[in-house]
Coordinates of N, CA and C in Angstrom, one line a residue:
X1 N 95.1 81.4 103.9 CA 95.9 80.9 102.7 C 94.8 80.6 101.6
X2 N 94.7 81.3 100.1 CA 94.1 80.5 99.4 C 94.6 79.7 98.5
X3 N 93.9 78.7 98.3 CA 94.1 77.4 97.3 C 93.8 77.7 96.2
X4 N 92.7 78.0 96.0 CA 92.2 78.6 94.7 C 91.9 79.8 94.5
X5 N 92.5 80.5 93.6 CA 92.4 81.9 93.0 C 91.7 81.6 91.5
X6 N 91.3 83.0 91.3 CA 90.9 83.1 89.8 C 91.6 82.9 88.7
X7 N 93.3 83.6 89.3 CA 94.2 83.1 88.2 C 94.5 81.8 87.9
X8 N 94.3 80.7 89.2 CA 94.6 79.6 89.0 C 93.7 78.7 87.9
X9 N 92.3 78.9 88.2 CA 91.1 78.7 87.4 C 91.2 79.3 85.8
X10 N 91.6 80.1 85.7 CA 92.2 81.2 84.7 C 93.4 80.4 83.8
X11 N 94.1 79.7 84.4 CA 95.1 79.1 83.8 C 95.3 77.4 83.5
X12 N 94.1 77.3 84.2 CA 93.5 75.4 84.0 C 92.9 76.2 82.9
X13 N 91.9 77.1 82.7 CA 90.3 77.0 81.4 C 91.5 77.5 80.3
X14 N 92.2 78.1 80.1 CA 92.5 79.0 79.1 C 93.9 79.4 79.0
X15 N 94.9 78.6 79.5 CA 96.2 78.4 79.3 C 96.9 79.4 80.3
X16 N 96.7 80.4 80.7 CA 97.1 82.1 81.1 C 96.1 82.6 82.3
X17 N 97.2 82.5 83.4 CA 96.9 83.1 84.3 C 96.0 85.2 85.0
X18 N 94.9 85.1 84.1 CA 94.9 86.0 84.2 C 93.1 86.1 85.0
X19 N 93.6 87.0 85.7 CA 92.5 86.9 86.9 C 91.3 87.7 87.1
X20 N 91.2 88.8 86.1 CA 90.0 89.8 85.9 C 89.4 88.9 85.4
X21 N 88.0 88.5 85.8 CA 86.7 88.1 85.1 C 85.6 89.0 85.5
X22 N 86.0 90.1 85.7 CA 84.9 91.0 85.8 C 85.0 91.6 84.0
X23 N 83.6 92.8 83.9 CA 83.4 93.2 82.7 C 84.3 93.7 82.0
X24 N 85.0 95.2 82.9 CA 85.8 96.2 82.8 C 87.1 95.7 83.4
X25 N 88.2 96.3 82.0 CA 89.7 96.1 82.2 C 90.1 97.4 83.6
X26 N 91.2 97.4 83.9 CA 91.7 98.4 84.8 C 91.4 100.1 84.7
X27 N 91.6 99.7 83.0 CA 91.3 101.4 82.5 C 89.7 101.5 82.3
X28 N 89.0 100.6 82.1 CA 87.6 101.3 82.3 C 86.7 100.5 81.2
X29 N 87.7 100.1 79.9 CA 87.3 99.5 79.1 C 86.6 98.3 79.0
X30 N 85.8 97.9 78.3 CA 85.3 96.3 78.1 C 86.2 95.3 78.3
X31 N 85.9 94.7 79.1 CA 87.0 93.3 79.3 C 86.8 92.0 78.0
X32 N 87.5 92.3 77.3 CA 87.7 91.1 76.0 C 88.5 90.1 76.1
X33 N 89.1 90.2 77.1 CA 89.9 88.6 77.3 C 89.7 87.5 77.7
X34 N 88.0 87.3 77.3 CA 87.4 86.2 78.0 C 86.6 85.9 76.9
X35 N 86.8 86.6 75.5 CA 85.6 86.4 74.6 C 86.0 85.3 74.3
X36 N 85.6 84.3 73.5 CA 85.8 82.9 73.1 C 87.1 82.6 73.9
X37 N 87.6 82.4 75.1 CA 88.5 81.6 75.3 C 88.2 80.9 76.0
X38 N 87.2 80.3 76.2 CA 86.7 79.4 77.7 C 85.1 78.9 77.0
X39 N 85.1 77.5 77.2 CA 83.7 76.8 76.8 C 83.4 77.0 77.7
X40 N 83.3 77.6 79.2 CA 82.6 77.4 80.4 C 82.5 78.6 81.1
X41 N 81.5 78.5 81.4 CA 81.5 80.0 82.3 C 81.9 79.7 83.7
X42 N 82.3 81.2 84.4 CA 82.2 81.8 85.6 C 81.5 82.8 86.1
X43 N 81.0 82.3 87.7 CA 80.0 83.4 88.1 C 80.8 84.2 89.2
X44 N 80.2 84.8 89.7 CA 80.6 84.9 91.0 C 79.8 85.8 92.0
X45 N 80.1 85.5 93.2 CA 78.7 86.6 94.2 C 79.2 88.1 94.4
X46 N 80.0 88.0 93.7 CA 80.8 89.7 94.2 C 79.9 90.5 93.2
X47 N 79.3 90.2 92.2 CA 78.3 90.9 91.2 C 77.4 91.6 91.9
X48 N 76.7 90.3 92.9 CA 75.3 90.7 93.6 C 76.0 91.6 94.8
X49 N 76.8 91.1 95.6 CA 77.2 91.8 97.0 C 78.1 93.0 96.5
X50 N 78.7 92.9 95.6 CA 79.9 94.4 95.9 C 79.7 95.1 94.2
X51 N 78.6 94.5 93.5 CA 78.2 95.8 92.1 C 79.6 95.3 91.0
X52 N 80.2 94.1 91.0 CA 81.6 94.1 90.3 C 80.9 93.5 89.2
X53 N 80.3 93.7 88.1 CA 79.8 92.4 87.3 C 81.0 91.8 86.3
X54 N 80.0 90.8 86.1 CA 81.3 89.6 85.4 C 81.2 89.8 84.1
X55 N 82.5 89.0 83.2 CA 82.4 89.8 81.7 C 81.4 88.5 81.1
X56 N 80.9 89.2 80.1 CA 79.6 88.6 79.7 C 80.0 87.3 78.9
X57 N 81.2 87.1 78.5 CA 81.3 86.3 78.2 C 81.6 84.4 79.1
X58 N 81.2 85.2 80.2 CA 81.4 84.3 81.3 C 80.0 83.8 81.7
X59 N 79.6 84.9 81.6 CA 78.0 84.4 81.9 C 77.1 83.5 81.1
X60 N 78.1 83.9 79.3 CA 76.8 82.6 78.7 C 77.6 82.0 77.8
X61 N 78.9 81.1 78.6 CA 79.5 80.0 77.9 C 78.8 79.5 76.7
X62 N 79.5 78.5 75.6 CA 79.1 77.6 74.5 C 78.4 76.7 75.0
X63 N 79.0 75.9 76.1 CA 78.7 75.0 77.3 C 77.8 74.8 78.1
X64 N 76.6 74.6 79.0 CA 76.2 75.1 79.9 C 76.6 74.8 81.3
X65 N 77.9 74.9 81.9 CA 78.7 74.5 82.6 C 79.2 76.1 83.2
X66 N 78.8 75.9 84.8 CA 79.9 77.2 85.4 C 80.1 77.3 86.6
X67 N 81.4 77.8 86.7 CA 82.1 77.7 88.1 C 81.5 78.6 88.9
X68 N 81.2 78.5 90.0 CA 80.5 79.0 90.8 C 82.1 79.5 91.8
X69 N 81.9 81.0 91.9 CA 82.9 81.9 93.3 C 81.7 82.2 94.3
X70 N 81.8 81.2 95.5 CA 81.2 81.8 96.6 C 82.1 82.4 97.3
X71 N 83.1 83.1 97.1 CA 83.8 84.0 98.3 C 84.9 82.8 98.6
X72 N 84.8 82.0 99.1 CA 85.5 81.0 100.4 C 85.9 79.9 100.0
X73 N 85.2 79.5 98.7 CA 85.6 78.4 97.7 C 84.4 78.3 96.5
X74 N 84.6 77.7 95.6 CA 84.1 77.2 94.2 C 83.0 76.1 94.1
X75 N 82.2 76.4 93.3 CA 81.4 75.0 93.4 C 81.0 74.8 91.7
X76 N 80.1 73.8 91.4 CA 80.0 73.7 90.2 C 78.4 73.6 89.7
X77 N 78.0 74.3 88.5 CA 76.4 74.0 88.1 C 76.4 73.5 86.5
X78 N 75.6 73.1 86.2 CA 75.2 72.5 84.9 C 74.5 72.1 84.7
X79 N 73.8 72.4 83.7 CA 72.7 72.1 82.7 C 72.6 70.9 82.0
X80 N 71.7 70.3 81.6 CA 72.2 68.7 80.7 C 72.0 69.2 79.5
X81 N 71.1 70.3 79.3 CA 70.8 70.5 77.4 C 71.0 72.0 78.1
X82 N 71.3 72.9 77.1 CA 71.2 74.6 77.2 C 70.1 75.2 77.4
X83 N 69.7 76.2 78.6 CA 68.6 76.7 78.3 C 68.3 77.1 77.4
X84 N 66.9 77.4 77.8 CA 66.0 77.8 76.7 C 66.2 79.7 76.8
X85 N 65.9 79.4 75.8 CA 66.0 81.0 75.1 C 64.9 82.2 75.4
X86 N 64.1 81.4 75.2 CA 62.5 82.0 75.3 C 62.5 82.6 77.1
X87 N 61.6 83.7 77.2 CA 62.2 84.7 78.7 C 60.9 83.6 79.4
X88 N 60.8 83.4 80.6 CA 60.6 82.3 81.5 C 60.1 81.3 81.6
X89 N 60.7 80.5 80.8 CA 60.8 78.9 80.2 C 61.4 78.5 81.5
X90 N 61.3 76.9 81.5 CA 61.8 76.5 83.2 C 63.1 75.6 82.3
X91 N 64.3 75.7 83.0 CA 64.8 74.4 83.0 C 65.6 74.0 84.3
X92 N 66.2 73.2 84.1 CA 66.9 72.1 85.3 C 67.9 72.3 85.0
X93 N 68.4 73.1 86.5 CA 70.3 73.3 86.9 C 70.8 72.0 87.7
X94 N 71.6 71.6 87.7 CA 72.6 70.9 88.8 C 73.7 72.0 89.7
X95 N 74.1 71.3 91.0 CA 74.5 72.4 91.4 C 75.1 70.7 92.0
X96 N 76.7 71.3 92.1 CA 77.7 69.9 93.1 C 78.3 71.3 94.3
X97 N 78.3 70.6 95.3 CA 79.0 71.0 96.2 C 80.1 70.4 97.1
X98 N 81.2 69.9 96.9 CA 82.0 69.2 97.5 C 82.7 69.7 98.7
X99 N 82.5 70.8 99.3 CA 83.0 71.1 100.3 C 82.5 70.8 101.7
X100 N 82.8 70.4 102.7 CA 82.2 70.1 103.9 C 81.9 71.6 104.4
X101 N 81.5 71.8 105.1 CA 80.0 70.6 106.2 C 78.6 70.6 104.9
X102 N 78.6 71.7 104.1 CA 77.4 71.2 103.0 C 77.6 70.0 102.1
X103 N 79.2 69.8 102.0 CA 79.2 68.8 100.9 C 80.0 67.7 101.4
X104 N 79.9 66.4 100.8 CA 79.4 66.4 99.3 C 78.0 66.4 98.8
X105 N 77.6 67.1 98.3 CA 76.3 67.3 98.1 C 75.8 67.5 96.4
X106 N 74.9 67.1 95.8 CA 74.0 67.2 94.5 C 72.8 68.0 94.8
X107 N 72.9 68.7 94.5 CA 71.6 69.6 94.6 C 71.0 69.8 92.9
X108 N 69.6 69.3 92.6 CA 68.8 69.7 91.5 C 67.9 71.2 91.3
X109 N 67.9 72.1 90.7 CA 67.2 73.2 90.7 C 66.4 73.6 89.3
X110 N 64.8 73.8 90.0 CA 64.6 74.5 88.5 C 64.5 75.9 88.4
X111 N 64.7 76.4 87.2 CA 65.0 77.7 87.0 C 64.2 78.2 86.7
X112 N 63.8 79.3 86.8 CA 62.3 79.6 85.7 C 63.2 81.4 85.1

């Protein structure tokens, strides 16, 4: 049974249930239904494991806030100021994980 779907997430950030956050629409096109409608991004591991990438407008929210899709459930990361721009400058992610048996957990990371 899932509890949380994309649509669901999809309809808390941005009023409308709509559940492609990948790049490309059905037909092939650029996925634009995510351009400015969400101050926060979404990631997800299906990028890295199955080649789906996410629409870019998910990747580099206004915010530096993003939901994390591991497959099985959601987690959350965030930045306290926006990274840096400049290509491998370090900064500090937060990463929450509330799901048992890892969570509740706070994890700090630096990024480089």
């Amino acid at each position: 049974c899932w509890l949380c779907s994309m649509e669901l997430l999809s309809l808390l950030l941005r009023g409308s249930a709509y559940g492609n956050v990948g790049a490309f629409s059905g037909d092939g096109s650029r996925n634009t239904r995510w351009d400015g409608a969400c101050p926060i991004g979404i990631l997800s591991r299906k990028e890295k494991e199955q080649g789906v990438p996410v629409a870019e407008a998910l990747k580099a929210p206004p915010h530096p806030v993003w939901i994390l899709h591991g497959g099985d459930h959601f987690t959350l990361a965030w930045a306290p100021t926006a990274p840096p721009t400049e290509a491998g400058a370090k900064f500090r992610l937060y990463h929450w994980n509330g799901l048992p048996p890892a969570g509740p957990r706070l994890a700090g990371l630096d990024v480089v």
